[in-house]
Every structure is written in C-alpha cells, then in structure tokens.
mmCIF file of C-alpha atoms and ligand atoms in Angstrom:
data_model
loop_
_atom_site.group_PDB
_atom_site.id
_atom_site.type_symbol
_atom_site.label_atom_id
_atom_site.label_comp_id
_atom_site.label_asym_id
_atom_site.label_seq_id
_atom_site.Cartn_x
_atom_site.Cartn_y
_atom_site.Cartn_z
ATOM 1 C CA MET A 982 200.877 58.420 52.593
ATOM 2 C CA TYR A 983 204.667 57.747 51.715
ATOM 3 C CA LEU A 984 206.830 55.858 53.660
ATOM 4 C CA THR A 985 210.187 55.379 54.244
ATOM 5 C CA PRO A 986 211.116 51.788 53.066
ATOM 6 C CA GLU A 987 212.239 51.869 56.944
ATOM 7 C CA GLU A 988 209.098 53.510 58.661
ATOM 8 C CA GLU A 989 208.416 50.047 56.414
ATOM 9 C CA ARG A 990 209.349 47.478 58.065
ATOM 10 C CA ILE A 991 208.842 49.454 61.805
ATOM 11 C CA LEU A 992 205.537 49.094 60.680
ATOM 12 C CA ALA A 993 205.653 45.457 58.938
ATOM 13 C CA GLY A 994 206.839 45.308 62.580
ATOM 14 C CA GLU A 995 210.030 44.250 62.569
ATOM 15 C CA ARG A 996 211.589 46.927 65.139
ATOM 16 C CA GLY A 997 208.528 45.198 68.089
ATOM 17 C CA PRO A 998 205.032 46.039 68.865
ATOM 18 C CA THR A 999 206.001 48.892 70.522
ATOM 19 C CA LEU A 1000 207.275 51.106 67.631
ATOM 20 C CA GLN A 1001 204.679 49.872 65.039
ATOM 21 C CA LYS A 1002 201.742 50.226 66.845
ATOM 22 C CA ALA A 1003 203.452 54.231 67.034
ATOM 23 C CA MET A 1004 203.957 54.195 63.532
ATOM 24 C CA GLU A 1005 199.869 52.954 62.755
ATOM 25 C CA ILE A 1006 198.890 54.909 65.405
ATOM 26 C CA LEU A 1007 200.822 57.721 63.288
ATOM 27 C CA VAL A 1008 200.039 56.581 59.671
ATOM 28 C CA ALA A 1009 196.374 56.589 60.547
ATOM 29 C CA LEU A 1010 196.398 60.390 61.250
ATOM 30 C CA GLY A 1011 198.338 60.898 58.574
ATOM 31 C CA ASP A 1012 195.981 59.180 55.871
ATOM 32 C CA ILE A 1013 192.794 61.021 57.865
ATOM 33 C CA TYR A 1014 195.122 64.306 57.376
ATOM 34 C CA GLU A 1015 195.944 63.733 53.546
ATOM 35 C CA ALA A 1016 199.983 64.337 55.025
ATOM 36 C CA ASP A 1017 202.102 63.509 51.892
ATOM 37 C CA ARG A 1018 204.747 61.389 54.499
ATOM 38 C CA LEU A 1019 205.985 61.978 57.743
ATOM 39 C CA ILE A 1020 208.667 64.808 59.237
ATOM 40 C CA PRO A 1021 211.725 64.353 61.437
ATOM 41 C CA ILE A 1022 210.275 66.265 64.185
ATOM 42 C CA LYS A 1023 212.858 67.752 67.932
ATOM 43 C CA SER A 1024 211.291 67.473 70.479
ATOM 44 C CA ALA A 1025 208.326 66.467 72.198
ATOM 45 C CA GLN A 1026 205.634 67.234 75.428
ATOM 46 C CA ILE A 1027 203.526 64.345 75.960
ATOM 47 C CA ALA A 1028 200.386 65.501 78.175
ATOM 48 C CA GLY A 1029 198.360 63.057 79.502
ATOM 49 C CA VAL A 1030 199.694 62.431 83.427
ATOM 50 C CA SER A 1031 197.518 63.481 86.356
ATOM 51 C CA TYR A 1032 195.899 60.261 87.219
ATOM 52 C CA LYS A 1033 193.472 62.123 87.325
ATOM 53 C CA THR A 1034 193.024 62.095 84.333
ATOM 54 C CA MET A 1035 194.568 58.933 82.321
ATOM 55 C CA GLY A 1036 193.747 56.580 85.200
ATOM 56 C CA ASP A 1037 194.547 53.354 85.053
ATOM 57 C CA ALA A 1038 193.216 52.843 81.731
ATOM 58 C CA GLY A 1039 196.267 54.790 80.810
ATOM 59 C CA LEU A 1040 198.428 54.109 82.928
ATOM 60 C CA GLU A 1041 198.282 50.823 82.177
ATOM 61 C CA TRP A 1042 198.982 51.150 78.469
ATOM 62 C CA ILE A 1043 202.129 53.484 78.669
ATOM 63 C CA SER A 1044 203.661 50.576 81.516
ATOM 64 C CA ASP A 1045 203.094 48.184 77.950
ATOM 65 C CA LEU A 1046 205.120 50.137 75.225
ATOM 66 C CA GLU A 1047 208.853 49.337 75.527
ATOM 67 C CA GLY A 1048 211.754 51.056 73.627
ATOM 68 C CA LYS A 1049 213.061 54.748 73.670
ATOM 69 C CA VAL A 1050 212.117 57.480 73.504
ATOM 70 C CA GLN A 1051 214.562 59.452 70.372
ATOM 71 C CA VAL A 1052 213.826 63.091 70.660
ATOM 72 C CA PRO A 1053 213.898 65.560 73.399
ATOM 73 C CA SER A 1054 210.591 64.278 75.831
ATOM 74 C CA ILE A 1055 209.647 66.138 79.011
ATOM 75 C CA LEU A 1056 206.270 65.365 79.825
ATOM 76 C CA ASN A 1057 202.793 67.830 81.340
ATOM 77 C CA PRO A 1058 201.991 68.742 84.629
ATOM 78 C CA ALA A 1059 201.267 65.555 86.657
ATOM 79 C CA GLY A 1060 198.049 65.133 89.500
ATOM 80 C CA MET A 1061 201.124 66.372 92.275
ATOM 81 C CA ASP A 1062 204.070 68.276 93.390
ATOM 82 C CA LEU A 1063 205.795 64.707 92.714
ATOM 83 C CA GLU A 1064 208.354 65.928 96.439
ATOM 84 C CA ARG A 1065 205.383 67.548 97.975
ATOM 85 C CA TRP A 1066 202.493 66.478 97.195
ATOM 86 C CA GLN A 1067 201.401 65.509 101.013
ATOM 87 C CA GLU A 1068 201.048 69.660 101.817
ATOM 88 C CA MET A 1069 198.463 69.693 99.245
ATOM 89 C CA GLY A 1070 196.300 66.839 100.111
ATOM 90 C CA VAL A 1071 197.206 64.805 98.117
ATOM 91 C CA SER A 1072 195.985 61.356 99.263
ATOM 92 C CA ALA A 1073 198.410 58.429 99.255
ATOM 93 C CA GLN A 1074 196.898 55.848 96.650
ATOM 94 C CA PHE A 1075 196.640 58.070 94.171
ATOM 95 C CA ALA A 1076 200.314 60.112 95.659
ATOM 96 C CA GLU A 1077 201.208 55.944 94.103
ATOM 97 C CA LYS A 1078 198.850 56.022 90.934
ATOM 98 C CA GLN A 1079 201.414 58.731 89.761
ATOM 99 C CA GLN A 1080 203.778 57.360 91.238
ATOM 100 C CA GLU A 1081 203.560 54.315 88.665
ATOM 101 C CA ILE A 1082 202.691 56.709 85.902
ATOM 102 C CA ILE A 1083 206.083 59.466 85.920
ATOM 103 C CA GLN A 1084 208.107 55.639 85.878
ATOM 104 C CA ALA A 1085 206.635 53.795 83.535
ATOM 105 C CA TYR A 1086 207.196 57.562 80.826
ATOM 106 C CA ARG A 1087 211.105 57.479 82.711
ATOM 107 C CA SER A 1088 211.498 53.883 81.951
ATOM 108 C CA LEU A 1089 210.654 54.257 77.501
ATOM 109 C CA GLY A 1090 213.743 57.948 78.446
ATOM 110 C CA ILE A 1091 211.694 60.601 78.942
ATOM 111 C CA GLU A 1092 212.820 63.486 81.057
ATOM 112 C CA VAL A 1093 210.973 63.536 83.532
ATOM 113 C CA GLN A 1094 210.530 67.613 84.216
ATOM 114 C CA CYS A 1095 206.580 67.977 84.257
ATOM 115 C CA THR A 1096 206.068 72.038 82.666
ATOM 116 C CA CYS A 1097 203.627 73.321 79.747
ATOM 117 C CA THR A 1098 206.258 75.396 79.940
ATOM 118 C CA PRO A 1099 209.382 73.669 78.367
ATOM 119 C CA TYR A 1100 210.304 77.079 76.665
ATOM 120 C CA TYR A 1101 211.287 77.991 79.825
ATOM 121 C CA LEU A 1102 214.074 74.729 80.016
ATOM 122 C CA GLN A 1103 217.382 75.919 79.305
ATOM 123 C CA SER A 1104 217.440 72.320 77.283
ATOM 124 C CA PHE A 1105 214.550 71.610 75.605
ATOM 125 C CA SER A 1106 214.397 75.244 73.760
ATOM 126 C CA ALA A 1107 212.642 75.011 70.333
ATOM 127 C CA SER A 1108 213.530 77.675 67.631
ATOM 128 C CA TYR A 1109 212.098 79.614 64.443
ATOM 129 C CA GLY A 1110 211.137 76.904 61.487
ATOM 130 C CA ASP A 1111 211.369 73.887 63.799
ATOM 131 C CA HIS A 1112 208.753 70.071 63.640
ATOM 132 C CA LEU A 1113 208.355 69.570 66.905
ATOM 133 C CA ALA A 1114 204.638 67.362 67.984
ATOM 134 C CA TRP A 1115 203.722 69.133 71.556
ATOM 135 C CA SER A 1116 200.448 68.366 73.161
ATOM 136 C CA GLU A 1117 198.682 70.597 76.047
ATOM 137 C CA SER A 1118 197.316 73.221 74.066
ATOM 138 C CA SER A 1119 199.217 76.450 75.672
ATOM 139 C CA ALA A 1120 202.484 75.142 74.952
ATOM 140 C CA VAL A 1121 200.916 74.551 71.082
ATOM 141 C CA SER A 1122 199.470 77.275 70.777
ATOM 142 C CA TYR A 1123 203.341 79.589 72.575
ATOM 143 C CA ALA A 1124 205.796 77.726 69.977
ATOM 144 C CA ASN A 1125 204.136 77.796 66.806
ATOM 145 C CA SER A 1126 202.805 81.669 67.281
ATOM 146 C CA VAL A 1127 205.330 83.048 69.931
ATOM 147 C CA ILE A 1128 208.196 81.015 68.460
ATOM 148 C CA GLY A 1129 207.001 80.057 65.382
ATOM 149 C CA ALA A 1130 208.275 77.133 65.284
ATOM 150 C CA ARG A 1131 205.179 74.441 64.311
ATOM 151 C CA THR A 1132 203.316 71.312 66.343
ATOM 152 C CA ASN A 1133 199.902 70.330 65.791
ATOM 153 C CA ARG A 1134 197.807 70.351 68.839
ATOM 154 C CA GLU A 1135 198.779 66.753 69.390
ATOM 155 C CA GLY A 1136 196.621 64.149 71.680
ATOM 156 C CA GLY A 1137 198.651 63.001 74.530
ATOM 157 C CA PRO A 1138 199.214 59.416 72.781
ATOM 158 C CA SER A 1139 200.048 60.592 68.960
ATOM 159 C CA ALA A 1140 203.116 62.889 71.245
ATOM 160 C CA LEU A 1141 204.221 60.423 72.436
ATOM 161 C CA CYS A 1142 204.301 58.786 69.271
ATOM 162 C CA ALA A 1143 205.779 60.550 67.919
ATOM 163 C CA ALA A 1144 208.359 60.899 70.025
ATOM 164 C CA LEU A 1145 208.855 57.214 69.716
ATOM 165 C CA VAL A 1146 209.743 57.582 65.975
ATOM 166 C CA GLY A 1147 210.994 60.537 66.296
ATOM 167 C CA LYS A 1148 208.241 61.782 63.385
ATOM 168 C CA THR A 1149 204.829 63.222 62.938
ATOM 169 C CA ALA A 1150 203.572 63.273 60.452
ATOM 170 C CA ASN A 1151 203.245 66.574 57.245
ATOM 171 C CA TYR A 1152 199.918 68.193 58.380
ATOM 172 C CA GLY A 1153 197.804 70.561 60.188
ATOM 173 C CA TYR A 1154 199.513 74.091 61.793
ATOM 174 C CA HIS A 1155 203.478 72.308 60.052
ATOM 175 C CA LEU A 1156 201.985 73.243 56.493
ATOM 176 C CA ASP A 1157 202.479 77.081 55.468
ATOM 177 C CA GLU A 1158 198.794 77.347 53.985
ATOM 178 C CA ASN A 1159 197.170 76.585 57.756
ATOM 179 C CA ARG A 1160 199.215 79.083 59.308
ATOM 180 C CA THR A 1161 197.186 82.209 57.728
ATOM 181 C CA PRO A 1162 195.111 84.258 59.991
ATOM 182 C CA GLU A 1163 191.384 83.557 58.788
ATOM 183 C CA LEU A 1164 189.705 86.512 61.175
ATOM 184 C CA MET A 1165 190.867 90.489 62.075
ATOM 185 C CA ILE A 1166 190.847 91.083 66.373
ATOM 186 C CA SER A 1167 191.017 95.132 66.222
ATOM 187 C CA VAL A 1168 191.072 95.781 70.607
ATOM 188 C CA ASP A 1169 190.242 99.265 71.152
ATOM 189 C CA CYS A 1170 192.045 100.037 74.481
ATOM 190 C CA GLU A 1171 195.152 99.136 75.736
ATOM 191 C CA LEU A 1172 195.890 96.490 78.479
ATOM 192 C CA ASP A 1173 197.740 95.515 80.715
ATOM 193 C CA ALA A 1174 198.379 91.802 83.193
ATOM 194 C CA SER A 1175 196.185 89.739 83.110
ATOM 195 C CA ASP A 1176 194.063 92.402 80.263
ATOM 196 C CA TYR A 1177 195.708 89.842 78.029
ATOM 197 C CA ALA A 1178 194.319 86.580 79.622
ATOM 198 C CA VAL A 1179 190.411 88.507 79.665
ATOM 199 C CA LEU A 1180 191.891 88.853 75.939
ATOM 200 C CA GLY A 1181 192.305 85.391 74.858
ATOM 201 C CA TYR A 1182 188.567 83.897 77.238
ATOM 202 C CA ILE A 1183 186.971 86.635 74.850
ATOM 203 C CA ALA A 1184 188.838 86.140 72.017
ATOM 204 C CA GLY A 1185 189.081 82.433 72.178
ATOM 205 C CA LYS A 1186 184.635 81.968 71.619
ATOM 206 C CA ALA A 1187 184.851 84.117 68.867
ATOM 207 C CA ALA A 1188 188.055 82.879 67.110
ATOM 208 C CA GLY A 1189 187.093 78.511 67.824
ATOM 209 C CA LYS A 1190 189.782 76.897 66.096
ATOM 210 C CA ARG A 1191 190.370 79.935 63.490
ATOM 211 C CA VAL A 1192 193.610 81.547 63.464
ATOM 212 C CA PRO A 1193 193.636 85.158 64.514
ATOM 213 C CA LEU A 1194 195.296 88.094 63.748
ATOM 214 C CA PHE A 1195 195.729 90.551 66.582
ATOM 215 C CA ARG A 1196 196.284 94.665 66.198
ATOM 216 C CA MET A 1197 196.670 95.683 69.511
ATOM 217 C CA GLN A 1198 197.341 99.303 70.905
ATOM 218 C CA SER A 1199 200.510 98.075 73.120
ATOM 219 C CA THR A 1200 203.078 95.815 72.351
ATOM 220 C CA PRO A 1201 202.297 92.287 75.530
ATOM 221 C CA HIS A 1202 205.582 90.620 76.193
ATOM 222 C CA ARG A 1203 206.272 87.095 75.649
ATOM 223 C CA ASP A 1204 204.019 85.303 79.671
ATOM 224 C CA GLN A 1205 201.827 88.818 78.641
ATOM 225 C CA LEU A 1206 201.693 86.183 75.120
ATOM 226 C CA LYS A 1207 201.175 82.837 77.288
ATOM 227 C CA ALA A 1208 198.600 84.312 78.891
ATOM 228 C CA LEU A 1209 196.910 84.488 75.188
ATOM 229 C CA GLY A 1210 196.730 81.604 74.270
ATOM 230 C CA ALA A 1211 196.074 80.056 76.927
ATOM 231 C CA ALA A 1212 193.408 81.416 77.713
ATOM 232 C CA MET A 1213 191.663 80.766 73.506
ATOM 233 C CA ALA A 1214 193.018 77.094 73.486
ATOM 234 C CA ALA A 1215 191.069 76.816 76.667
ATOM 235 C CA SER A 1216 187.817 79.195 76.218
ATOM 236 C CA GLY A 1217 188.095 77.742 71.779
ATOM 237 C CA ALA A 1218 190.747 75.346 70.033
ATOM 238 C CA VAL A 1219 192.893 78.063 68.394
ATOM 239 C CA ALA A 1220 196.315 76.607 68.379
ATOM 240 C CA LEU A 1221 198.847 79.576 66.258
ATOM 241 C CA TYR A 1222 197.680 83.515 66.338
ATOM 242 C CA HIS A 1223 199.391 86.471 65.148
ATOM 243 C CA VAL A 1224 199.717 90.186 66.884
ATOM 244 C CA GLU A 1225 200.414 92.816 64.188
ATOM 245 C CA GLY A 1226 204.409 93.351 64.176
ATOM 246 C CA VAL A 1227 204.943 91.227 68.155
ATOM 247 C CA THR A 1228 204.693 87.626 66.954
ATOM 248 C CA PRO A 1229 206.694 85.893 64.190
ATOM 249 C CA GLU A 1230 204.955 85.332 61.603
ATOM 250 C CA SER A 1231 202.905 88.637 61.055
ATOM 251 C CA CYS A 1232 205.288 90.285 58.834
ATOM 252 C CA ARG A 1233 204.755 87.420 55.601
ATOM 253 C CA LYS A 1234 204.140 89.612 52.762
ATOM 254 C CA ASP A 1235 202.140 86.206 51.314
ATOM 255 C CA PHE A 1236 198.791 86.339 53.252
ATOM 256 C CA GLU A 1237 195.314 88.476 52.294
ATOM 257 C CA LEU A 1238 195.023 90.279 55.863
ATOM 258 C CA PRO A 1239 191.276 88.825 57.233
ATOM 259 C CA ALA A 1240 187.862 89.452 55.434
ATOM 260 C CA GLU A 1241 186.112 88.504 58.747
ATOM 261 C CA GLN A 1242 187.096 91.461 61.826
ATOM 262 C CA LEU A 1243 186.246 92.098 64.209
ATOM 263 C CA THR A 1244 186.683 94.699 67.571
ATOM 264 C CA ILE A 1245 186.722 94.220 71.392
ATOM 265 C CA GLU A 1246 185.886 96.588 73.513
ATOM 266 C CA ARG A 1247 187.497 97.336 77.301
ATOM 267 C CA LYS A 1248 183.724 97.428 78.346
ATOM 268 C CA GLN A 1249 183.604 93.674 77.208
ATOM 269 C CA ILE A 1250 187.602 92.642 79.833
ATOM 270 C CA ASP A 1251 185.226 94.660 82.685
ATOM 271 C CA GLU A 1252 182.197 91.818 82.142
ATOM 272 C CA VAL A 1253 184.897 89.041 82.392
ATOM 273 C CA TYR A 1254 186.647 90.796 85.769
ATOM 274 C CA GLU A 1255 183.408 91.146 86.886
ATOM 275 C CA THR A 1256 181.710 87.981 86.561
ATOM 276 C CA VAL A 1257 182.187 84.141 88.311
ATOM 277 C CA SER A 1258 182.603 81.423 86.476
ATOM 278 C CA GLY A 1259 180.827 78.287 87.829
ATOM 279 C CA ASP A 1260 178.484 78.023 90.379
ATOM 280 C CA GLY A 1261 180.480 80.859 92.496
ATOM 281 C CA ILE A 1262 178.110 81.865 95.662
ATOM 282 C CA THR A 1263 180.661 81.410 98.338
ATOM 283 C CA GLU A 1264 184.013 84.053 98.911
ATOM 284 C CA CYS A 1265 187.030 82.945 97.172
ATOM 285 C CA ASP A 1266 189.111 80.662 99.599
ATOM 286 C CA SER A 1267 192.354 79.823 97.769
ATOM 287 C CA ALA A 1268 193.831 81.795 95.396
ATOM 288 C CA ALA A 1269 197.124 80.502 92.548
ATOM 289 C CA VAL A 1270 198.889 81.342 90.240
ATOM 290 C CA GLY A 1271 201.299 79.602 87.068
ATOM 291 C CA CYS A 1272 198.884 78.431 84.527
ATOM 292 C CA PRO A 1273 200.815 78.220 82.331
ATOM 293 C CA HIS A 1274 203.825 77.599 84.846
ATOM 294 C CA CYS A 1275 204.920 80.541 85.985
ATOM 295 C CA SER A 1276 208.361 82.275 84.584
ATOM 296 C CA PRO A 1277 210.906 83.309 86.511
ATOM 297 C CA GLU A 1278 209.522 87.550 86.052
ATOM 298 C CA GLU A 1279 207.268 85.812 87.452
ATOM 299 C CA LEU A 1280 207.987 84.856 90.147
ATOM 300 C CA GLU A 1281 208.994 88.001 90.525
ATOM 301 C CA ASP A 1282 206.362 89.151 90.549
ATOM 302 C CA VAL A 1283 204.367 87.598 92.759
ATOM 303 C CA ALA A 1284 206.957 87.768 94.907
ATOM 304 C CA ALA A 1285 207.453 91.674 94.791
ATOM 305 C CA LYS A 1286 202.966 91.641 95.372
ATOM 306 C CA LEU A 1287 203.936 89.280 98.137
ATOM 307 C CA GLU A 1288 206.552 91.617 99.688
ATOM 308 C CA GLY A 1289 205.814 91.758 103.586
ATOM 309 C CA LYS A 1290 202.484 90.534 103.558
ATOM 310 C CA VAL A 1291 201.431 87.225 105.250
ATOM 311 C CA VAL A 1292 199.143 85.307 103.586
ATOM 312 C CA ASP A 1293 195.481 83.728 105.102
ATOM 313 C CA ASN A 1294 194.500 80.959 102.572
ATOM 314 C CA ASN A 1295 195.775 78.721 100.616
ATOM 315 C CA VAL A 1296 197.865 80.503 97.720
ATOM 316 C CA TRP A 1297 199.136 77.854 95.324
ATOM 317 C CA ILE A 1298 201.585 79.167 93.122
ATOM 318 C CA PHE A 1299 202.414 76.429 89.677
ATOM 319 C CA THR A 1300 206.674 76.493 87.707
ATOM 320 C CA SER A 1301 208.651 74.305 86.637
ATOM 321 C CA ARG A 1302 211.016 72.520 88.478
ATOM 322 C CA GLU A 1303 213.848 74.247 86.344
ATOM 323 C CA VAL A 1304 212.536 77.272 86.839
ATOM 324 C CA ALA A 1305 212.008 77.508 91.141
ATOM 325 C CA ALA A 1306 215.052 75.506 91.544
ATOM 326 C CA SER A 1307 217.179 77.932 89.382
ATOM 327 C CA ASN A 1308 215.349 80.409 91.412
ATOM 328 C CA PRO A 1309 215.535 80.143 95.363
ATOM 329 C CA ARG A 1310 216.087 83.349 96.123
ATOM 330 C CA LEU A 1311 212.351 84.296 94.641
ATOM 331 C CA VAL A 1312 210.901 81.155 96.113
ATOM 332 C CA GLU A 1313 211.807 81.715 99.951
ATOM 333 C CA ARG A 1314 210.330 84.963 99.277
ATOM 334 C CA ILE A 1315 207.266 83.893 98.478
ATOM 335 C CA GLU A 1316 206.991 81.594 100.591
ATOM 336 C CA LYS A 1317 207.333 83.786 103.409
ATOM 337 C CA SER A 1318 204.576 85.386 103.328
ATOM 338 C CA GLY A 1319 203.291 81.520 103.164
ATOM 339 C CA ALA A 1320 202.395 80.699 100.211
ATOM 340 C CA LYS A 1321 203.397 78.421 98.777
ATOM 341 C CA VAL A 1322 205.237 77.734 95.069
ATOM 342 C CA LEU A 1323 204.537 74.131 93.613
ATOM 343 C CA CYS A 1324 206.707 72.093 90.839
ATOM 344 C CA ASP A 1325 205.115 69.453 88.904
ATOM 345 C CA THR A 1326 201.648 70.088 88.746
ATOM 346 C CA CYS A 1327 199.185 72.479 88.611
ATOM 347 C CA MET A 1328 195.451 74.081 89.838
ATOM 348 C CA VAL A 1329 193.792 71.722 87.100
ATOM 349 C CA VAL A 1330 195.101 68.408 86.623
ATOM 350 C CA SER A 1331 196.125 68.416 91.031
ATOM 351 C CA PRO A 1332 192.560 66.527 92.816
ATOM 352 C CA ALA A 1333 194.119 68.495 95.575
ATOM 353 C CA THR A 1334 192.320 72.441 93.926
ATOM 354 C CA ASP A 1335 188.655 69.688 94.260
ATOM 355 C CA LYS A 1336 188.897 70.735 98.483
ATOM 356 C CA PHE A 1337 188.304 74.585 97.633
ATOM 357 C CA SER A 1338 185.213 75.869 95.992
ATOM 358 C CA HIS A 1339 185.939 79.175 95.417
ATOM 359 C CA MET A 1340 189.622 79.810 93.075
ATOM 360 C CA ALA A 1341 190.915 82.959 91.644
ATOM 361 C CA VAL A 1342 192.859 83.337 89.654
ATOM 362 C CA ASN A 1343 194.680 84.938 87.594
ATOM 363 C CA SER A 1344 195.015 82.877 83.937
ATOM 364 C CA GLY A 1345 192.285 83.208 80.806
ATOM 365 C CA LYS A 1346 192.375 79.444 81.294
ATOM 366 C CA ALA A 1347 191.757 78.391 85.182
ATOM 367 C CA TYR A 1348 189.180 80.782 84.765
ATOM 368 C CA ALA A 1349 187.931 78.259 81.565
ATOM 369 C CA TYR A 1350 188.287 74.958 83.278
ATOM 370 C CA LEU A 1351 188.137 74.887 87.178
ATOM 371 C CA PRO A 1352 184.566 74.774 86.775
ATOM 372 C CA GLY A 1353 184.351 71.694 84.183
ATOM 373 C CA MET A 1354 187.706 69.730 85.859
ATOM 374 C CA CYS A 1355 187.433 70.234 89.389
ATOM 375 C CA LYS A 1356 183.981 71.802 90.318
ATOM 376 C CA VAL A 1357 185.557 75.056 91.569
ATOM 377 C CA ALA A 1358 184.806 78.236 91.323
ATOM 378 C CA ALA A 1359 186.568 80.605 89.229
ATOM 379 C CA THR A 1360 187.577 84.091 89.237
ATOM 380 C CA ILE A 1361 189.809 86.659 87.919
ATOM 381 C CA ALA A 1362 191.783 89.454 88.489
ATOM 382 C CA ASN A 1363 196.035 90.254 88.161
ATOM 383 C CA ILE A 1364 198.183 89.067 90.979
ATOM 384 C CA GLU A 1365 197.665 91.590 94.024
ATOM 385 C CA LYS A 1366 194.355 91.086 93.804
ATOM 386 C CA CYS A 1367 193.796 87.424 93.517
ATOM 387 C CA MET A 1368 196.581 87.438 96.662
ATOM 388 C CA GLU A 1369 194.000 89.665 98.438
ATOM 389 C CA LYS A 1370 190.904 88.452 97.163
ATOM 390 C CA GLY A 1371 191.441 84.893 97.672
ATOM 391 C CA GLY A 1372 194.141 84.336 99.258
ATOM 392 C CA GLY A 1373 193.074 86.934 102.364
ATOM 393 C CA ALA A 1374 196.951 88.552 102.082
ATOM 394 C CA HIS A 1375 197.370 91.782 105.030
ATOM 395 C CA SER A 1376 200.354 93.199 106.232
ATOM 396 C CA ASP A 1377 202.563 91.602 108.277
HETATM 397 C C1 LIG B 97 194.501 71.135 81.056
HETATM 398 C C2 LIG B 97 195.317 70.625 80.420
HETATM 399 O O1 LIG B 97 196.510 72.350 80.345
HETATM 400 C C3 LIG B 97 196.058 69.937 80.903
HETATM 401 C C4 LIG B 97 195.323 68.743 80.838
HETATM 402 O O2 LIG B 97 195.530 68.232 80.268
HETATM 403 P P1 LIG B 97 196.462 65.730 80.862
HETATM 404 O O3 LIG B 97 195.862 66.177 81.646
HETATM 405 O O4 LIG B 97 198.247 66.355 80.744
HETATM 406 O O5 LIG B 97 195.615 64.968 79.410
HETATM 407 C C5 LIG B 97 194.886 70.378 79.142
HETATM 408 C C6 LIG B 97 195.382 71.133 77.577
HETATM 409 O O6 LIG B 97 194.141 71.935 77.757
HETATM 410 O O7 LIG B 97 196.409 70.878 76.728
HETATM 411 S S1 LIG B 98 195.788 74.142 82.931
HETATM 412 FE FE1 LIG B 98 197.151 75.591 83.551
HETATM 413 S S2 LIG B 98 198.461 75.468 84.384
HETATM 414 FE FE2 LIG B 98 197.671 73.312 83.925
HETATM 415 S S3 LIG B 98 198.942 71.881 82.863
HETATM 416 FE FE3 LIG B 98 197.848 73.207 81.684
HETATM 417 S S4 LIG B 98 198.862 75.903 81.148
HETATM 418 FE FE4 LIG B 98 199.441 74.078 82.357
#
C-alpha cells in the first residue's frame, strides 16, 4: 500500500507510540485487503464501549492510548444509562468500570454520545459519498445503504485507529465495485412496522455477507430501512443493501440485475412472529424498543401506543441522549405509563437485561442477539403487541 511521506513518518514512530500503533493496524488491514492507499474519513463511530463486552483487557488497552482523534468521533452504546444506571439494576462495581471506559475515550477527544444511530445527531451528519469509519453493524448498514456514504464494518479498535489518524484503508465498501448487488430478493406482500425487521431477519440468513437488492411492494421509510438493515447485519453479515426506487444507489446504471433471485413470502414472515428465539418456555416478562436507538418519530409512535395505559412489567425504550433531550414532552408521555426512556445503552449490551427470562421486542436484531448475548428468550412483535405481551400494558 502506498503511504505519503507524512504517513511513513507516523509509521516510523515520529509522532509517538499511540499514532504509530494506530498506523500499524491501518497498514496491516490495508495490506490484507489489498488497499492502494489510505483515504481521509469524515467521522468515526467506535464500538467496544460496554464493560460487558470489553472487560478489563479492553479497558486496559484504551487507557494506555494517548493523543486526540482527528475527526468527529462518537461511541457505541455502553452497558448502562450513564445517569440512571441504578434504576436499571446495574451494580456499582460495573458502573465504576463503565465510567472508567467512558473517561478513557473522553481523554482521546471522543464525544461522549453513546449511540448506534449517529445519523440522528445534529452535529454528526453523514452525506452521500462520504468515507467513514463506523463500527456498529446497523449504523454501518444505514450509512452505506440509506445515506449512500461508504464504510466498512470496522471493529472497535480499527475504528479508533482510523479516528486517531483521520484516515482508513481504501478497500471493501469504499470502492464502487464492491457496492454492486449480488442477490435479488423480491417480497411478495405489502409490509408495515415490524414486518421490515422480520424481513431483515429472514433475508440476512439468506444473504450472508452478500449485497442484496430488494424489490418491494410497499415503500419503507427511514426507520423501517434502519430496522431492515439492523436485522440483516445480525442474522447475516450484510453491510450494504439496496431497495429498488428507494435507496440512493439503487438507480446506479452501472450494474446488471443479479442472476440469483429469491422471493420472501408473507407466510415466512408470519412464522417468525410465531417462533420464540432462544429458550422461551416462560411467558414474556419484559419489553424493549429501540434496537437500533429510536428516532423522534419512533418515540412519538411509542408515546401514542402507551397513551392512557400503564405497564406492569419493565418496559425499556432506548434512544440517544441527544434525541431524548430534544424531545422532553415525548419522554414524559412515555414515562407516564411506567415505561422508562433510557439513553447511552441498549438491551443487548447492558448486563441489566440478564435478570429477565423472555423479552418482547420489535427488532430483528434484538430477536437474533438476546438469546446468545444475554441468555434471554425473545419474541418479536409490533410495538403495540410488545407493550401488551411483554409490558403487560393495560388501560389506566
Ligand atoms: C451488538 C452490537 O450492536 C454492539 C455490541 O458491540 P460492542 O459492545 O459495542 O463491541 C454489535 C454489532 O452488531 O455491531
Ligand atoms: S444491539 Fe441494537 S440497540 Fe444495541 S447497539 Fe446494536 S443496534 Fe444498537
């Protein structure tokens, strides 16, 4: 891989050991994937934040780093709401370690916004054609597919290295030739709400890491695309997809329609609704919405569904701190029912979820991950049913 003289100097250690290490990692990745050079990035989103997934080894690694990130950088969800962790039932020992991780990232100049939906933040927008180094898989899928920006599915450490150097290696989804659809998926029915999450769960298994092109009968809006992409990245490893007539690169004229085609039918979607993932012998005892983190429109939807209701079980609604802070009325309306709007974290990366046995979710990603990452069974349903089945919602 070609390096500029300045990049060579960083690699030789002239700007200190942290930048040298970061450059070594970027160069190693570039060499493995046959990148021609490094390219500047607009922003970084760094996963590997929850103490639950990082442990002491991860904490030690980031604590030893020095210097400052070169581009706007934010974090993936942590293991707890940084302010309301006690209400979630997180232990003081965990909270202390989690705060140390956050502090280590803050010292590197990273903004403490812990969210997998960075594209909703006012100061962190990404645009068509931008090169990024994002790592949370649903954010990667959204950036590539819905925004038309370009990012590989970075690991937490490689996103951090890219943030420190301000560059990433030019391979994978940064290149036109890897953004071409490889599999055509037709959907034989109209879809609504959580149907897109279920579709993603099915399609991700079929697609693996290929790039699917969807032909749909209904037109998904941005939150439905977010749910579709998140589920495909979890049940498969899809980092980019297209929807005919909807996503920005679906109208590129330089690709042929894929030869391999498959159709997904209504009855396959209904089967997923009827199947508990994990060991679901018990009734639902909790509900969670906001995987990926809720947009203001989704908070509005939850607030409307909980109007005049109270919930008997734990109902957690996850969003970014910025979206919650900009929509205090919606948060108040939701919390009037007894549900909690939590920030900085989610049901998958928080240890607080482990106390439940069966959670109702509207997310294909949470449906795929809860049994493995939290040992909690999951039922997938639309928001209204999640509130009833999992939350025990009933009239006030
Ligand atoms: C579960 C997930 O959304 C976040 C967990 O990753 P981490 O704890 O931030 O490394 C991972 C992913 O799919 O990118
Ligand atoms: S598991 Fe869901 S809510 Fe948690 S970081 Fe991933 S997409 Fe976001």
